[in-house]
């Protein structure tokens, strides 16, 4: 099969899979809905299968015009997505365009089962898999934004390339209200580790995805922003009442979900406060909030880990905390029901055209 034909058939198969799969957009259960509500759907919906992730990108880029509409086989041969992998991946689709998710899970299982390769998927192995896919999504969006913003083509992004709406006068005013030039400039400078006035790929990645950044300056900036919204008396610290009213509930909801418990053994607000208050002054400063940073500012990587727990909760029939291949096949659709969002008119137009 030629690469052009494989590409065309695989793209069509993906769209047919999207339209005619028995899974409906609102089949998500309560636990996955919890994640969505908590994250406000700010992040990409987790995708368990890299093939679906790849085809989502092809579909989105064709819709946005970054992949031009193909008119003949020669055009398809020259596309960057037309690689030999498509021919192998096409084998996972039936003639009517349905993705054989059973075959996909059988194919993916040994790729995930490697620490150790013992015939079951542990939470750690699922975390590694889902986090790797999450990082790939973050890297992809970072690269796409670089391509959109890098006007001089040097591979780095200056402040004015990414935020051309601000002038030098705006910077001089140094407005620090959320969204003002000074507010953005401070975060830009936090990301600019080498202080050269431009962000390379890693620095821009941290700038665009601060919740998933290991940059301590960015984490501190986010915690300060969070603290300002929780600090009712504006003293720059949290007392126990402020912690209980504005912080503890958020922290507890995420942590309980992560532990998959019923909350009966979860530390109280007072116990948590005392543990965080390392200098014992009965107030929490920014540095003392760092241990719960990922709960106060969860990003896609946190989302991916919650998704791993969701999968185990739904498919682990014998409740041993691991997933066998049989358990995954018994619940195969839960590994694919997160590729669907509500359909808008543009989606229908795109499908009609294909």
mmCIF file of C-alpha atoms in Angstrom:
data_model
loop_
_atom_site.group_PDB
_atom_site.id
_atom_site.type_symbol
_atom_site.label_atom_id
_atom_site.label_comp_id
_atom_site.label_asym_id
_atom_site.label_seq_id
_atom_site.Cartn_x
_atom_site.Cartn_y
_atom_site.Cartn_z
ATOM 1 C CA UNK A 1 0.000 0.000 0.000
ATOM 2 C CA UNK A 2 1.464 3.399 -0.918
ATOM 3 C CA UNK A 3 2.061 5.996 1.763
ATOM 4 C CA UNK A 4 -0.457 8.329 0.142
ATOM 5 C CA UNK A 5 -3.228 5.744 0.172
ATOM 6 C CA UNK A 6 -2.394 4.714 3.741
ATOM 7 C CA UNK A 7 -2.576 8.326 4.887
ATOM 8 C CA UNK A 8 -5.890 8.986 3.199
ATOM 9 C CA UNK A 9 -7.495 5.796 4.474
ATOM 10 C CA UNK A 10 -6.181 6.229 7.996
ATOM 11 C CA UNK A 11 -7.419 9.805 8.221
ATOM 12 C CA UNK A 12 -10.848 8.763 6.958
ATOM 13 C CA UNK A 13 -10.852 5.814 9.353
ATOM 14 C CA UNK A 14 -10.150 8.084 12.290
ATOM 15 C CA UNK A 15 -13.013 10.405 11.424
ATOM 16 C CA UNK A 16 -15.384 7.457 10.983
ATOM 17 C CA UNK A 17 -14.205 6.086 14.323
ATOM 18 C CA UNK A 18 -14.955 9.471 15.856
ATOM 19 C CA UNK A 19 -18.440 9.626 14.369
ATOM 20 C CA UNK A 20 -19.681 6.052 14.557
ATOM 21 C CA UNK A 21 -18.077 4.686 17.713
ATOM 22 C CA UNK A 22 -20.652 3.417 20.216
ATOM 23 C CA UNK A 23 -19.115 5.647 22.881
ATOM 24 C CA UNK A 24 -21.045 8.866 23.383
ATOM 25 C CA UNK A 25 -19.559 12.218 24.421
ATOM 26 C CA UNK A 26 -21.266 12.188 27.813
ATOM 27 C CA UNK A 27 -20.430 8.604 28.851
ATOM 28 C CA UNK A 28 -17.745 9.810 31.277
ATOM 29 C CA UNK A 29 -18.403 8.529 34.760
ATOM 30 C CA UNK A 30 -18.452 10.548 37.945
ATOM 31 C CA UNK A 31 -14.784 10.080 38.791
ATOM 32 C CA UNK A 32 -13.579 11.346 35.428
ATOM 33 C CA UNK A 33 -16.157 14.123 35.575
ATOM 34 C CA UNK A 34 -14.645 15.093 38.918
ATOM 35 C CA UNK A 35 -11.283 15.613 37.255
ATOM 36 C CA UNK A 36 -12.854 17.691 34.522
ATOM 37 C CA UNK A 37 -14.734 19.894 36.963
ATOM 38 C CA UNK A 38 -11.665 20.394 39.138
ATOM 39 C CA UNK A 39 -9.463 21.304 36.217
ATOM 40 C CA UNK A 40 -12.187 23.325 34.540
ATOM 41 C CA UNK A 41 -11.306 21.563 31.263
ATOM 42 C CA UNK A 42 -8.393 23.968 30.905
ATOM 43 C CA UNK A 43 -6.177 21.138 29.783
ATOM 44 C CA UNK A 44 -6.192 18.542 27.052
ATOM 45 C CA UNK A 45 -8.471 15.613 27.775
ATOM 46 C CA UNK A 46 -6.198 12.620 28.561
ATOM 47 C CA UNK A 47 -5.583 10.337 25.616
ATOM 48 C CA UNK A 48 -4.398 6.830 26.461
ATOM 49 C CA UNK A 49 -3.456 5.801 22.935
ATOM 50 C CA UNK A 50 -0.707 7.734 21.093
ATOM 51 C CA UNK A 51 -2.318 6.744 17.791
ATOM 52 C CA UNK A 52 -5.477 8.645 18.727
ATOM 53 C CA UNK A 53 -3.311 11.546 19.866
ATOM 54 C CA UNK A 54 -1.520 11.582 16.514
ATOM 55 C CA UNK A 55 -4.725 11.454 14.513
ATOM 56 C CA UNK A 56 -6.281 14.186 16.642
ATOM 57 C CA UNK A 57 -3.353 16.382 15.674
ATOM 58 C CA UNK A 58 -3.686 15.567 11.995
ATOM 59 C CA UNK A 59 -7.399 16.360 12.117
ATOM 60 C CA UNK A 60 -6.894 19.600 14.046
ATOM 61 C CA UNK A 61 -4.100 20.769 11.773
ATOM 62 C CA UNK A 62 -6.135 20.047 8.671
ATOM 63 C CA UNK A 63 -9.013 22.058 10.141
ATOM 64 C CA UNK A 64 -6.747 24.955 11.087
ATOM 65 C CA UNK A 65 -5.093 24.975 7.673
ATOM 66 C CA UNK A 66 -1.582 24.211 8.928
ATOM 67 C CA UNK A 67 -1.880 21.063 6.808
ATOM 68 C CA UNK A 68 -3.173 22.165 3.442
ATOM 69 C CA UNK A 69 -6.144 20.456 1.844
ATOM 70 C CA UNK A 70 -4.889 17.622 -0.352
ATOM 71 C CA UNK A 71 -6.007 17.497 -3.951
ATOM 72 C CA UNK A 72 -4.037 14.550 -5.267
ATOM 73 C CA UNK A 73 -1.832 11.646 -4.259
ATOM 74 C CA UNK A 74 1.382 13.525 -5.029
ATOM 75 C CA UNK A 75 0.519 16.144 -2.408
ATOM 76 C CA UNK A 76 -0.009 13.409 0.158
ATOM 77 C CA UNK A 77 3.358 11.834 -0.625
ATOM 78 C CA UNK A 78 5.125 15.071 0.330
ATOM 79 C CA UNK A 79 3.403 15.636 3.677
ATOM 80 C CA UNK A 80 5.424 15.334 6.892
ATOM 81 C CA UNK A 81 2.755 13.090 8.365
ATOM 82 C CA UNK A 82 3.041 10.635 5.488
ATOM 83 C CA UNK A 83 5.556 8.304 7.086
ATOM 84 C CA UNK A 84 5.849 4.556 7.048
ATOM 85 C CA UNK A 85 4.210 4.306 10.478
ATOM 86 C CA UNK A 86 0.812 5.051 8.935
ATOM 87 C CA UNK A 87 0.886 1.858 6.914
ATOM 88 C CA UNK A 88 1.339 -0.231 10.067
ATOM 89 C CA UNK A 89 -1.181 1.821 12.032
ATOM 90 C CA UNK A 90 -3.776 1.452 9.316
ATOM 91 C CA UNK A 91 -3.873 -2.258 10.165
ATOM 92 C CA UNK A 92 -5.654 -1.372 13.402
ATOM 93 C CA UNK A 93 -8.654 -0.010 11.486
ATOM 94 C CA UNK A 94 -11.403 -2.067 9.902
ATOM 95 C CA UNK A 95 -12.596 -1.462 6.353
ATOM 96 C CA UNK A 96 -15.554 0.566 7.651
ATOM 97 C CA UNK A 97 -13.250 2.867 9.590
ATOM 98 C CA UNK A 98 -13.635 1.463 13.104
ATOM 99 C CA UNK A 99 -10.583 1.393 15.317
ATOM 100 C CA UNK A 100 -9.985 -2.090 16.676
ATOM 101 C CA UNK A 101 -9.388 -1.052 20.265
ATOM 102 C CA UNK A 102 -8.929 -4.663 21.367
ATOM 103 C CA UNK A 103 -5.949 -5.005 19.032
ATOM 104 C CA UNK A 104 -4.639 -1.637 20.119
ATOM 105 C CA UNK A 105 -4.719 -2.564 23.824
ATOM 106 C CA UNK A 106 -3.007 -5.879 23.107
ATOM 107 C CA UNK A 107 -0.344 -3.966 21.179
ATOM 108 C CA UNK A 108 0.112 -1.260 23.846
ATOM 109 C CA UNK A 109 0.134 -3.503 26.922
ATOM 110 C CA UNK A 110 3.744 -4.775 26.614
ATOM 111 C CA UNK A 111 4.932 -1.245 25.845
ATOM 112 C CA UNK A 112 3.592 -0.056 29.203
ATOM 113 C CA UNK A 113 4.494 -3.166 31.201
ATOM 114 C CA UNK A 114 8.208 -2.660 31.721
ATOM 115 C CA UNK A 115 8.947 -1.772 35.379
ATOM 116 C CA UNK A 116 9.113 -4.746 35.865
ATOM 117 C CA UNK A 117 7.793 -6.707 32.903
ATOM 118 C CA UNK A 118 5.584 -8.959 35.034
ATOM 119 C CA UNK A 119 2.326 -9.251 33.100
ATOM 120 C CA UNK A 120 0.444 -6.558 35.023
ATOM 121 C CA UNK A 121 0.350 -2.771 34.834
ATOM 122 C CA UNK A 122 1.048 -1.056 38.139
ATOM 123 C CA UNK A 123 -0.033 2.454 39.034
ATOM 124 C CA UNK A 124 3.576 3.564 38.584
ATOM 125 C CA UNK A 125 3.716 2.108 35.063
ATOM 126 C CA UNK A 126 0.422 3.766 34.125
ATOM 127 C CA UNK A 127 1.653 7.038 35.605
ATOM 128 C CA UNK A 128 4.852 6.857 33.554
ATOM 129 C CA UNK A 129 2.858 6.157 30.399
ATOM 130 C CA UNK A 130 0.251 8.858 30.889
ATOM 131 C CA UNK A 131 2.769 11.437 32.077
ATOM 132 C CA UNK A 132 4.922 10.749 29.006
ATOM 133 C CA UNK A 133 1.911 11.391 26.786
ATOM 134 C CA UNK A 134 1.073 14.535 28.769
ATOM 135 C CA UNK A 135 4.609 15.875 28.375
ATOM 136 C CA UNK A 136 4.405 15.085 24.674
ATOM 137 C CA UNK A 137 1.186 17.136 24.427
ATOM 138 C CA UNK A 138 2.783 20.036 26.309
ATOM 139 C CA UNK A 139 5.885 19.897 24.116
ATOM 140 C CA UNK A 140 3.742 19.788 20.991
ATOM 141 C CA UNK A 141 1.726 22.870 21.974
ATOM 142 C CA UNK A 142 4.946 24.660 22.913
ATOM 143 C CA UNK A 143 6.476 23.946 19.509
ATOM 144 C CA UNK A 144 3.318 25.036 17.705
ATOM 145 C CA UNK A 145 3.304 28.311 19.629
ATOM 146 C CA UNK A 146 6.962 28.889 18.796
ATOM 147 C CA UNK A 147 6.154 28.421 15.120
ATOM 148 C CA UNK A 148 3.345 30.979 15.439
ATOM 149 C CA UNK A 149 5.304 33.565 17.447
ATOM 150 C CA UNK A 150 8.912 33.326 16.251
ATOM 151 C CA UNK A 151 8.893 36.221 13.805
ATOM 152 C CA UNK A 152 12.654 36.443 13.272
ATOM 153 C CA UNK A 153 13.079 32.671 12.962
ATOM 154 C CA UNK A 154 15.855 32.372 15.542
ATOM 155 C CA UNK A 155 14.109 29.588 17.450
ATOM 156 C CA UNK A 156 13.614 31.723 20.556
ATOM 157 C CA UNK A 157 10.704 33.886 21.663
ATOM 158 C CA UNK A 158 11.137 37.438 22.856
ATOM 159 C CA UNK A 159 8.617 39.182 25.081
ATOM 160 C CA UNK A 160 7.343 41.319 22.218
ATOM 161 C CA UNK A 161 7.099 38.384 19.829
ATOM 162 C CA UNK A 162 4.705 36.570 22.148
ATOM 163 C CA UNK A 163 2.923 39.651 23.534
ATOM 164 C CA UNK A 164 3.050 42.251 20.737
ATOM 165 C CA UNK A 165 0.106 44.141 22.216
ATOM 166 C CA UNK A 166 2.385 45.660 24.865
ATOM 167 C CA UNK A 167 4.640 48.641 24.170
ATOM 168 C CA UNK A 168 7.831 49.714 25.908
ATOM 169 C CA UNK A 169 5.761 52.343 27.676
ATOM 170 C CA UNK A 170 3.511 49.598 29.039
ATOM 171 C CA UNK A 171 6.571 47.818 30.409
ATOM 172 C CA UNK A 172 7.849 51.014 31.994
ATOM 173 C CA UNK A 173 4.514 51.512 33.746
ATOM 174 C CA UNK A 174 5.070 48.054 35.264
ATOM 175 C CA UNK A 175 1.399 47.395 35.927
ATOM 176 C CA UNK A 176 1.261 44.328 38.164
ATOM 177 C CA UNK A 177 -2.468 43.655 38.039
ATOM 178 C CA UNK A 178 -3.267 40.259 36.540
ATOM 179 C CA UNK A 179 -2.847 40.482 32.758
ATOM 180 C CA UNK A 180 -1.018 43.790 32.684
ATOM 181 C CA UNK A 181 2.389 44.214 31.068
ATOM 182 C CA UNK A 182 4.380 44.153 34.306
ATOM 183 C CA UNK A 183 2.557 41.033 35.448
ATOM 184 C CA UNK A 184 3.437 39.227 32.222
ATOM 185 C CA UNK A 185 7.013 40.564 32.236
ATOM 186 C CA UNK A 186 7.682 39.204 35.714
ATOM 187 C CA UNK A 187 6.606 35.726 34.650
ATOM 188 C CA UNK A 188 8.614 36.027 31.420
ATOM 189 C CA UNK A 189 11.722 36.951 33.420
ATOM 190 C CA UNK A 190 11.108 34.022 35.780
ATOM 191 C CA UNK A 191 11.148 31.688 32.787
ATOM 192 C CA UNK A 192 14.209 33.355 31.211
ATOM 193 C CA UNK A 193 16.752 31.335 33.183
ATOM 194 C CA UNK A 194 19.791 32.502 31.204
ATOM 195 C CA UNK A 195 18.556 36.138 31.300
ATOM 196 C CA UNK A 196 19.250 36.739 27.618
ATOM 197 C CA UNK A 197 15.869 38.392 26.968
ATOM 198 C CA UNK A 198 14.456 35.504 24.933
ATOM 199 C CA UNK A 199 13.022 32.110 25.767
ATOM 200 C CA UNK A 200 14.429 28.937 24.261
ATOM 201 C CA UNK A 201 12.232 25.838 23.960
ATOM 202 C CA UNK A 202 12.584 24.682 27.578
ATOM 203 C CA UNK A 203 12.130 28.180 28.964
ATOM 204 C CA UNK A 204 9.097 28.826 26.759
ATOM 205 C CA UNK A 205 7.664 25.451 27.785
ATOM 206 C CA UNK A 206 7.841 26.547 31.440
ATOM 207 C CA UNK A 207 6.386 29.939 30.591
ATOM 208 C CA UNK A 208 3.394 28.481 28.742
ATOM 209 C CA UNK A 209 2.789 25.655 31.227
ATOM 210 C CA UNK A 210 3.698 27.070 34.646
ATOM 211 C CA UNK A 211 1.642 24.495 36.575
ATOM 212 C CA UNK A 212 3.827 21.758 35.065
ATOM 213 C CA UNK A 213 7.111 23.585 35.502
ATOM 214 C CA UNK A 214 9.971 22.642 37.842
ATOM 215 C CA UNK A 215 11.264 26.207 37.722
ATOM 216 C CA UNK A 216 11.257 27.293 41.378
ATOM 217 C CA UNK A 217 10.836 30.963 40.521
ATOM 218 C CA UNK A 218 7.725 30.171 38.486
ATOM 219 C CA UNK A 219 6.341 27.942 41.233
ATOM 220 C CA UNK A 220 6.908 30.687 43.784
ATOM 221 C CA UNK A 221 5.193 33.202 41.495
ATOM 222 C CA UNK A 222 2.163 30.922 41.137
ATOM 223 C CA UNK A 223 1.981 30.320 44.880
ATOM 224 C CA UNK A 224 2.173 34.048 45.528
ATOM 225 C CA UNK A 225 -0.694 34.604 43.102
ATOM 226 C CA UNK A 226 -2.684 31.886 44.841
ATOM 227 C CA UNK A 227 -1.865 33.194 48.302
ATOM 228 C CA UNK A 228 -2.992 36.708 47.413
ATOM 229 C CA UNK A 229 -6.442 35.355 46.562
ATOM 230 C CA UNK A 230 -6.644 33.355 49.802
ATOM 231 C CA UNK A 231 -5.149 35.976 52.127
ATOM 232 C CA UNK A 232 -8.235 37.769 53.447
ATOM 233 C CA UNK A 233 -6.366 40.124 55.812
ATOM 234 C CA UNK A 234 -3.654 40.916 53.229
ATOM 235 C CA UNK A 235 -0.711 40.237 55.540
ATOM 236 C CA UNK A 236 1.030 38.024 52.986
ATOM 237 C CA UNK A 237 0.479 34.862 55.030
ATOM 238 C CA UNK A 238 -2.303 32.408 55.819
ATOM 239 C CA UNK A 239 -3.654 31.930 59.297
ATOM 240 C CA UNK A 240 -5.580 28.804 60.232
ATOM 241 C CA UNK A 241 -8.989 30.303 59.422
ATOM 242 C CA UNK A 242 -7.837 31.418 55.971
ATOM 243 C CA UNK A 243 -6.242 28.032 55.359
ATOM 244 C CA UNK A 244 -9.408 26.216 56.377
ATOM 245 C CA UNK A 245 -11.739 28.415 54.345
ATOM 246 C CA UNK A 246 -9.685 28.982 51.207
ATOM 247 C CA UNK A 247 -7.046 26.261 50.911
ATOM 248 C CA UNK A 248 -7.752 23.046 52.777
ATOM 249 C CA UNK A 249 -10.853 22.003 50.852
ATOM 250 C CA UNK A 250 -9.080 22.275 47.510
ATOM 251 C CA UNK A 251 -6.076 20.376 48.809
ATOM 252 C CA UNK A 252 -8.222 17.680 50.421
ATOM 253 C CA UNK A 253 -10.373 17.044 47.349
ATOM 254 C CA UNK A 254 -7.347 16.386 45.148
ATOM 255 C CA UNK A 255 -5.408 14.418 47.747
ATOM 256 C CA UNK A 256 -8.377 12.183 48.574
ATOM 257 C CA UNK A 257 -8.913 11.449 44.917
ATOM 258 C CA UNK A 258 -5.236 10.626 44.555
ATOM 259 C CA UNK A 259 -5.341 8.219 47.531
ATOM 260 C CA UNK A 260 -8.660 6.726 46.387
ATOM 261 C CA UNK A 261 -9.895 6.779 49.960
ATOM 262 C CA UNK A 262 -13.163 7.677 51.635
ATOM 263 C CA UNK A 263 -11.649 10.556 53.597
ATOM 264 C CA UNK A 264 -12.068 8.960 57.027
ATOM 265 C CA UNK A 265 -8.321 8.763 57.680
ATOM 266 C CA UNK A 266 -7.409 12.029 56.005
ATOM 267 C CA UNK A 267 -5.591 14.571 58.228
ATOM 268 C CA UNK A 268 -7.763 17.392 59.510
ATOM 269 C CA UNK A 269 -7.207 21.008 58.516
ATOM 270 C CA UNK A 270 -5.561 21.678 61.866
ATOM 271 C CA UNK A 271 -3.227 18.691 61.508
ATOM 272 C CA UNK A 272 -2.292 19.650 57.956
ATOM 273 C CA UNK A 273 -1.702 23.267 58.982
ATOM 274 C CA UNK A 274 0.614 22.263 61.835
ATOM 275 C CA UNK A 275 2.580 19.961 59.532
ATOM 276 C CA UNK A 276 3.068 22.707 56.937
ATOM 277 C CA UNK A 277 3.928 25.373 59.528
ATOM 278 C CA UNK A 278 7.607 24.483 59.777
ATOM 279 C CA UNK A 279 8.661 27.634 61.651
ATOM 280 C CA UNK A 280 5.783 27.204 64.121
ATOM 281 C CA UNK A 281 4.635 30.830 63.960
ATOM 282 C CA UNK A 282 1.010 29.766 63.335
ATOM 283 C CA UNK A 283 1.117 31.328 59.871
ATOM 284 C CA UNK A 284 1.863 29.827 56.452
ATOM 285 C CA UNK A 285 4.228 31.615 54.091
ATOM 286 C CA UNK A 286 4.835 30.923 50.408
ATOM 287 C CA UNK A 287 7.748 28.568 51.092
ATOM 288 C CA UNK A 288 5.660 26.554 53.521
ATOM 289 C CA UNK A 289 2.976 25.992 50.865
ATOM 290 C CA UNK A 290 5.415 24.342 48.444
ATOM 291 C CA UNK A 291 4.681 20.766 49.646
ATOM 292 C CA UNK A 292 1.088 21.131 48.414
ATOM 293 C CA UNK A 293 1.913 23.115 45.278
ATOM 294 C CA UNK A 294 0.702 20.394 42.900
ATOM 295 C CA UNK A 295 -2.665 20.313 44.679
ATOM 296 C CA UNK A 296 -3.156 24.075 44.612
ATOM 297 C CA UNK A 297 -1.935 24.430 41.023
ATOM 298 C CA UNK A 298 -2.500 21.088 39.260
ATOM 299 C CA UNK A 299 -1.524 20.941 35.617
ATOM 300 C CA UNK A 300 -1.622 18.382 32.832
ATOM 301 C CA UNK A 301 0.925 16.141 34.518
ATOM 302 C CA UNK A 302 -1.185 16.006 37.668
ATOM 303 C CA UNK A 303 -4.220 15.425 35.477
ATOM 304 C CA UNK A 304 -2.439 12.480 33.812
ATOM 305 C CA UNK A 305 -1.728 10.890 37.188
ATOM 306 C CA UNK A 306 -5.338 11.287 38.296
ATOM 307 C CA UNK A 307 -6.336 9.672 35.022
ATOM 308 C CA UNK A 308 -4.138 6.649 35.839
ATOM 309 C CA UNK A 309 -5.993 6.223 39.122
ATOM 310 C CA UNK A 310 -9.295 6.551 37.332
ATOM 311 C CA UNK A 311 -8.364 3.743 34.936
ATOM 312 C CA UNK A 312 -7.350 1.409 37.752
ATOM 313 C CA UNK A 313 -10.460 2.249 39.748
ATOM 314 C CA UNK A 314 -12.673 1.384 36.781
ATOM 315 C CA UNK A 315 -10.912 -1.688 35.375
ATOM 316 C CA UNK A 316 -9.257 -3.393 38.356
ATOM 317 C CA UNK A 317 -11.770 -6.203 38.855
ATOM 318 C CA UNK A 318 -9.849 -8.088 41.546
ATOM 319 C CA UNK A 319 -8.876 -4.888 43.397
ATOM 320 C CA UNK A 320 -5.195 -5.732 43.647
ATOM 321 C CA UNK A 321 -4.136 -2.272 42.489
ATOM 322 C CA UNK A 322 -2.848 -3.504 39.118
ATOM 323 C CA UNK A 323 -4.332 -4.103 35.676
ATOM 324 C CA UNK A 324 -3.990 -7.312 33.721
ATOM 325 C CA UNK A 325 -4.534 -7.403 29.979
ATOM 326 C CA UNK A 326 -7.777 -9.314 30.529
ATOM 327 C CA UNK A 327 -9.051 -6.616 32.879
ATOM 328 C CA UNK A 328 -8.236 -3.945 30.317
ATOM 329 C CA UNK A 329 -9.995 -5.881 27.570
ATOM 330 C CA UNK A 330 -13.026 -6.394 29.827
ATOM 331 C CA UNK A 331 -13.279 -2.602 30.145
ATOM 332 C CA UNK A 332 -11.639 -1.570 26.889
ATOM 333 C CA UNK A 333 -13.867 1.393 26.129
ATOM 334 C CA UNK A 334 -12.847 3.336 29.240
ATOM 335 C CA UNK A 335 -9.389 3.672 27.687
ATOM 336 C CA UNK A 336 -10.865 5.422 24.657
ATOM 337 C CA UNK A 337 -13.931 7.303 25.859
ATOM 338 C CA UNK A 338 -11.941 10.438 26.680
ATOM 339 C CA UNK A 339 -11.236 11.327 23.048
ATOM 340 C CA UNK A 340 -14.704 12.792 22.660
ATOM 341 C CA UNK A 341 -15.862 16.312 23.333
ATOM 342 C CA UNK A 342 -19.093 18.041 22.501
ATOM 343 C CA UNK A 343 -19.484 18.396 18.744
ATOM 344 C CA UNK A 344 -19.834 21.844 17.200
ATOM 345 C CA UNK A 345 -20.930 22.892 13.756
ATOM 346 C CA UNK A 346 -17.384 23.082 12.443
ATOM 347 C CA UNK A 347 -16.880 19.403 13.266
ATOM 348 C CA UNK A 348 -19.909 18.460 11.197
ATOM 349 C CA UNK A 349 -18.731 20.562 8.263
ATOM 350 C CA UNK A 350 -15.337 18.896 8.400
ATOM 351 C CA UNK A 351 -16.838 15.418 8.437
ATOM 352 C CA UNK A 352 -19.163 16.213 5.580
ATOM 353 C CA UNK A 353 -16.244 17.413 3.508
ATOM 354 C CA UNK A 354 -14.301 14.188 4.153
#
